[in-house]
PDB file of C-alpha atoms in Angstrom:
ATOM      1  CA  MET A  50     193.803  16.415  58.973  1.00  0.00           C
ATOM      2  CA  ASP A  51     194.693  15.192  55.462  1.00  0.00           C
ATOM      3  CA  GLU A  52     191.280  13.593  54.910  1.00  0.00           C
ATOM      4  CA  LEU A  53     189.689  16.896  55.943  1.00  0.00           C
ATOM      5  CA  LEU A  54     191.705  19.051  53.552  1.00  0.00           C
ATOM      6  CA  VAL A  55     189.045  19.469  50.850  1.00  0.00           C
ATOM      7  CA  PRO A  56     186.184  20.072  53.342  1.00  0.00           C
ATOM      8  CA  LEU A  57     188.331  22.581  55.283  1.00  0.00           C
ATOM      9  CA  VAL A  58     189.148  24.530  52.131  1.00  0.00           C
ATOM     10  CA  GLY A  59     185.427  24.611  51.298  1.00  0.00           C
ATOM     11  CA  LEU A  60     184.575  25.800  54.814  1.00  0.00           C
ATOM     12  CA  GLU A  61     187.280  28.464  54.579  1.00  0.00           C
ATOM     13  CA  GLN A  62     185.750  29.692  51.294  1.00  0.00           C
ATOM     14  CA  ARG A  63     182.266  29.963  52.880  1.00  0.00           C
ATOM     15  CA  VAL A  64     183.616  31.797  55.931  1.00  0.00           C
ATOM     16  CA  HIS A  65     185.582  34.198  53.745  1.00  0.00           C
ATOM     17  CA  GLN A  66     182.534  35.004  51.601  1.00  0.00           C
ATOM     18  CA  ALA A  67     180.350  35.643  54.664  1.00  0.00           C
ATOM     19  CA  SER A  68     182.837  37.790  56.593  1.00  0.00           C
ATOM     20  CA  SER A  69     183.681  41.407  55.958  1.00  0.00           C
ATOM     21  CA  TYR A  70     186.619  41.329  58.367  1.00  0.00           C
ATOM     22  CA  TYR A  71     188.270  38.020  57.564  1.00  0.00           C
ATOM     23  CA  ASP A  72     191.609  38.042  55.726  1.00  0.00           C
ATOM     24  CA  ASP A  73     191.871  39.574  52.275  1.00  0.00           C
ATOM     25  CA  GLU A  74     192.198  36.165  50.646  1.00  0.00           C
ATOM     26  CA  PRO A  75     190.904  32.781  51.849  1.00  0.00           C
ATOM     27  CA  TRP A  76     193.395  30.066  52.641  1.00  0.00           C
ATOM     28  CA  GLN A  77     194.033  27.484  49.964  1.00  0.00           C
ATOM     29  CA  ALA A  78     194.989  23.802  50.385  1.00  0.00           C
ATOM     30  CA  GLU A  79     198.689  24.698  50.596  1.00  0.00           C
ATOM     31  CA  ASN A  80     198.031  26.984  53.588  1.00  0.00           C
ATOM     32  CA  PHE A  81     196.332  24.147  55.472  1.00  0.00           C
ATOM     33  CA  SER A  82     199.069  21.700  54.385  1.00  0.00           C
ATOM     34  CA  LEU A  83     201.994  23.882  55.449  1.00  0.00           C
ATOM     35  CA  ASP A  84     204.051  21.973  58.001  1.00  0.00           C
ATOM     36  CA  LEU A  85     204.568  24.150  61.080  1.00  0.00           C
ATOM     37  CA  PRO A  86     205.952  23.120  64.491  1.00  0.00           C
ATOM     38  CA  GLY A  87     203.238  21.567  66.647  1.00  0.00           C
ATOM     39  CA  LYS A  88     200.488  22.288  64.123  1.00  0.00           C
ATOM     40  CA  ARG A  89     199.144  18.731  63.977  1.00  0.00           C
ATOM     41  CA  GLU A  90     198.967  18.481  67.774  1.00  0.00           C
ATOM     42  CA  LEU A  91     197.502  21.942  68.419  1.00  0.00           C
ATOM     43  CA  SER A  92     195.045  22.428  65.554  1.00  0.00           C
ATOM     44  CA  LEU A  93     191.420  21.429  66.095  1.00  0.00           C
ATOM     45  CA  VAL A  94     188.394  20.715  63.910  1.00  0.00           C
ATOM     46  CA  ALA A  95     184.781  20.736  65.124  1.00  0.00           C
ATOM     47  CA  THR A  96     182.443  18.480  63.162  1.00  0.00           C
ATOM     48  CA  VAL A  97     178.716  17.892  62.956  1.00  0.00           C
ATOM     49  CA  ALA A  98     177.635  14.611  61.353  1.00  0.00           C
ATOM     50  CA  GLY A  99     181.218  14.105  60.177  1.00  0.00           C
ATOM     51  CA  GLU A 100     181.426  17.442  58.368  1.00  0.00           C
ATOM     52  CA  PRO A 101     183.720  20.243  59.570  1.00  0.00           C
ATOM     53  CA  VAL A 102     181.804  23.245  60.902  1.00  0.00           C
ATOM     54  CA  GLY A 103     184.713  25.024  62.557  1.00  0.00           C
ATOM     55  CA  PHE A 104     188.453  24.901  62.926  1.00  0.00           C
ATOM     56  CA  LEU A 105     191.367  26.426  64.777  1.00  0.00           C
ATOM     57  CA  ILE A 106     194.842  26.252  63.251  1.00  0.00           C
ATOM     58  CA  ALA A 107     197.753  26.888  65.620  1.00  0.00           C
ATOM     59  CA  SER A 108     201.474  26.223  65.817  1.00  0.00           C
ATOM     60  CA  ARG A 109     204.317  26.506  68.278  1.00  0.00           C
ATOM     61  CA  ARG A 110     206.638  29.481  68.197  1.00  0.00           C
ATOM     62  CA  PRO A 111     209.665  30.123  70.413  1.00  0.00           C
ATOM     63  CA  GLU A 112     207.620  32.383  72.699  1.00  0.00           C
ATOM     64  CA  GLY A 113     204.569  30.074  72.914  1.00  0.00           C
ATOM     65  CA  VAL A 114     201.646  29.164  70.667  1.00  0.00           C
ATOM     66  CA  HIS A 115     200.266  31.252  67.810  1.00  0.00           C
ATOM     67  CA  ILE A 116     196.729  30.881  66.455  1.00  0.00           C
ATOM     68  CA  HIS A 117     196.760  31.349  62.691  1.00  0.00           C
ATOM     69  CA  ARG A 118     193.071  30.836  62.007  1.00  0.00           C
ATOM     70  CA  VAL A 119     189.768  30.438  63.837  1.00  0.00           C
ATOM     71  CA  ALA A 120     186.692  29.938  61.673  1.00  0.00           C
ATOM     72  CA  VAL A 121     183.133  28.715  62.120  1.00  0.00           C
ATOM     73  CA  ALA A 122     180.624  28.032  59.342  1.00  0.00           C
ATOM     74  CA  PRO A 123     178.188  30.954  59.046  1.00  0.00           C
ATOM     75  CA  CYS A 124     175.182  28.718  59.781  1.00  0.00           C
ATOM     76  CA  HIS A 125     176.799  27.497  63.030  1.00  0.00           C
ATOM     77  CA  ARG A 126     177.895  30.844  64.472  1.00  0.00           C
ATOM     78  CA  GLY A 127     176.645  31.773  67.911  1.00  0.00           C
ATOM     79  CA  GLY A 128     176.478  28.156  69.054  1.00  0.00           C
ATOM     80  CA  GLY A 129     179.683  28.137  71.096  1.00  0.00           C
ATOM     81  CA  ILE A 130     181.897  26.321  68.591  1.00  0.00           C
ATOM     82  CA  ALA A 131     184.594  29.012  68.513  1.00  0.00           C
ATOM     83  CA  SER A 132     184.540  29.212  72.332  1.00  0.00           C
ATOM     84  CA  TRP A 133     184.905  25.448  72.523  1.00  0.00           C
ATOM     85  CA  LEU A 134     187.839  25.464  70.076  1.00  0.00           C
ATOM     86  CA  LEU A 135     189.609  28.255  71.969  1.00  0.00           C
ATOM     87  CA  GLY A 136     188.933  26.614  75.330  1.00  0.00           C
ATOM     88  CA  ARG A 137     190.402  23.304  74.174  1.00  0.00           C
ATOM     89  CA  LEU A 138     193.527  24.993  72.849  1.00  0.00           C
ATOM     90  CA  LEU A 139     194.027  27.175  75.927  1.00  0.00           C
ATOM     91  CA  ALA A 140     193.647  24.137  78.183  1.00  0.00           C
ATOM     92  CA  GLN A 141     196.532  22.366  76.429  1.00  0.00           C
ATOM     93  CA  ALA A 142     198.756  25.284  75.343  1.00  0.00           C
ATOM     94  CA  PRO A 143     201.489  26.167  77.822  1.00  0.00           C
ATOM     95  CA  GLY A 144     202.353  29.818  78.389  1.00  0.00           C
ATOM     96  CA  LEU A 145     201.777  32.584  75.916  1.00  0.00           C
ATOM     97  CA  VAL A 146     199.125  32.235  73.193  1.00  0.00           C
ATOM     98  CA  THR A 147     198.907  34.909  70.474  1.00  0.00           C
ATOM     99  CA  LEU A 148     196.756  35.804  67.478  1.00  0.00           C
ATOM    100  CA  VAL A 149     196.056  38.711  65.126  1.00  0.00           C
ATOM    101  CA  CYS A 150     192.554  40.145  64.563  1.00  0.00           C
ATOM    102  CA  ASP A 151     191.018  42.882  62.443  1.00  0.00           C
ATOM    103  CA  PRO A 152     189.952  45.710  64.794  1.00  0.00           C
ATOM    104  CA  ARG A 153     186.559  45.938  63.018  1.00  0.00           C
ATOM    105  CA  ASN A 154     185.703  42.332  63.868  1.00  0.00           C
ATOM    106  CA  ARG A 155     183.833  43.151  67.073  1.00  0.00           C
ATOM    107  CA  SER A 156     182.352  39.674  67.591  1.00  0.00           C
ATOM    108  CA  ALA A 157     185.771  38.000  67.331  1.00  0.00           C
ATOM    109  CA  LEU A 158     187.334  40.570  69.652  1.00  0.00           C
ATOM    110  CA  ALA A 159     184.572  39.964  72.221  1.00  0.00           C
ATOM    111  CA  LEU A 160     185.172  36.202  71.976  1.00  0.00           C
ATOM    112  CA  TYR A 161     188.915  36.633  72.464  1.00  0.00           C
ATOM    113  CA  ALA A 162     188.421  39.017  75.401  1.00  0.00           C
ATOM    114  CA  ARG A 163     186.150  36.466  77.115  1.00  0.00           C
ATOM    115  CA  ALA A 164     188.889  33.863  76.607  1.00  0.00           C
ATOM    116  CA  GLY A 165     191.455  36.121  78.324  1.00  0.00           C
ATOM    117  CA  PHE A 166     193.214  37.669  75.350  1.00  0.00           C
ATOM    118  CA  ARG A 167     194.328  41.287  75.582  1.00  0.00           C
ATOM    119  CA  VAL A 168     195.519  43.655  72.859  1.00  0.00           C
ATOM    120  CA  THR A 169     199.279  44.048  73.158  1.00  0.00           C
ATOM    121  CA  SER A 170     200.142  45.945  69.964  1.00  0.00           C
ATOM    122  CA  THR A 171     199.139  46.792  66.418  1.00  0.00           C
ATOM    123  CA  THR A 172     200.645  45.210  63.310  1.00  0.00           C
ATOM    124  CA  PRO A 173     202.025  47.403  60.495  1.00  0.00           C
ATOM    125  CA  GLU A 174     198.807  46.569  58.554  1.00  0.00           C
ATOM    126  CA  GLY A 175     196.671  48.017  61.373  1.00  0.00           C
ATOM    127  CA  LYS A 176     195.482  44.696  62.793  1.00  0.00           C
ATOM    128  CA  LEU A 177     195.476  44.008  66.512  1.00  0.00           C
ATOM    129  CA  PHE A 178     197.995  41.641  68.065  1.00  0.00           C
ATOM    130  CA  LEU A 179     196.407  39.851  71.030  1.00  0.00           C
ATOM    131  CA  ALA A 180     198.001  37.644  73.654  1.00  0.00           C
ATOM    132  CA  THR A 181     197.219  35.675  76.756  1.00  0.00           C
ATOM    133  CA  GLY A 182     199.707  33.975  79.014  1.00  0.00           C
ATOM    134  CA  THR A 183     199.835  31.562  81.880  1.00  0.00           C
ATOM    135  CA  ALA A 184     198.712  34.176  84.406  1.00  0.00           C
ATOM    136  CA  LEU A 185     195.808  35.324  82.228  1.00  0.00           C
ATOM    137  CA  ARG A 186     194.696  32.038  80.749  1.00  0.00           C
ATOM    138  CA  ARG A 187     193.224  30.271  83.744  1.00  0.00           C
ATOM    139  CA  TRP A 188     189.897  30.376  81.891  1.00  0.00           C
ATOM    140  CA  SER A 189     188.982  27.327  79.863  1.00  0.00           C
ATOM    141  CA  PHE A 190     185.752  26.174  78.294  1.00  0.00           C
ATOM    142  CA  ARG A 191     185.575  23.151  80.601  1.00  0.00           C
ATOM    143  CA  GLU A 192     185.832  25.368  83.681  1.00  0.00           C
ATOM    144  CA  ARG A 193     183.020  27.608  82.438  1.00  0.00           C
ATOM    145  CA  LYS A 194     180.567  24.808  81.569  1.00  0.00           C
ATOM    146  CA  THR A 195     177.734  24.331  84.015  1.00  0.00           C
TER     147      THR A 195
END
């Protein structure tokens, strides 16, 4: 992922500018570079012509896997990239998978619901904590492809 650091930061900036419900501040290079357990094995980057158009950053936690970031370039949204990224992760992630989402981000919530995530609680900041586990995560992108 090191060779993709600059392009990923640029993609993050574009996603942040185009989204009303993304985090308050875009990630910087140090966020992408932070060494977390399992991050290199679990994180995924989708490319078109060698350029990143989407990414999913995840790491292992004691209770399972946590998704820190899912982003797709504004010009590539609606093409199934986020579904593909989630499907790949869910196919390889054992047990519980969690993430946090702004409740106003209806398109992201619909995507996560289709992938088997369910709201389990609310964070102190008012964001939704979503989770899927082994029993719920039988869905994967490969299984849904026709």
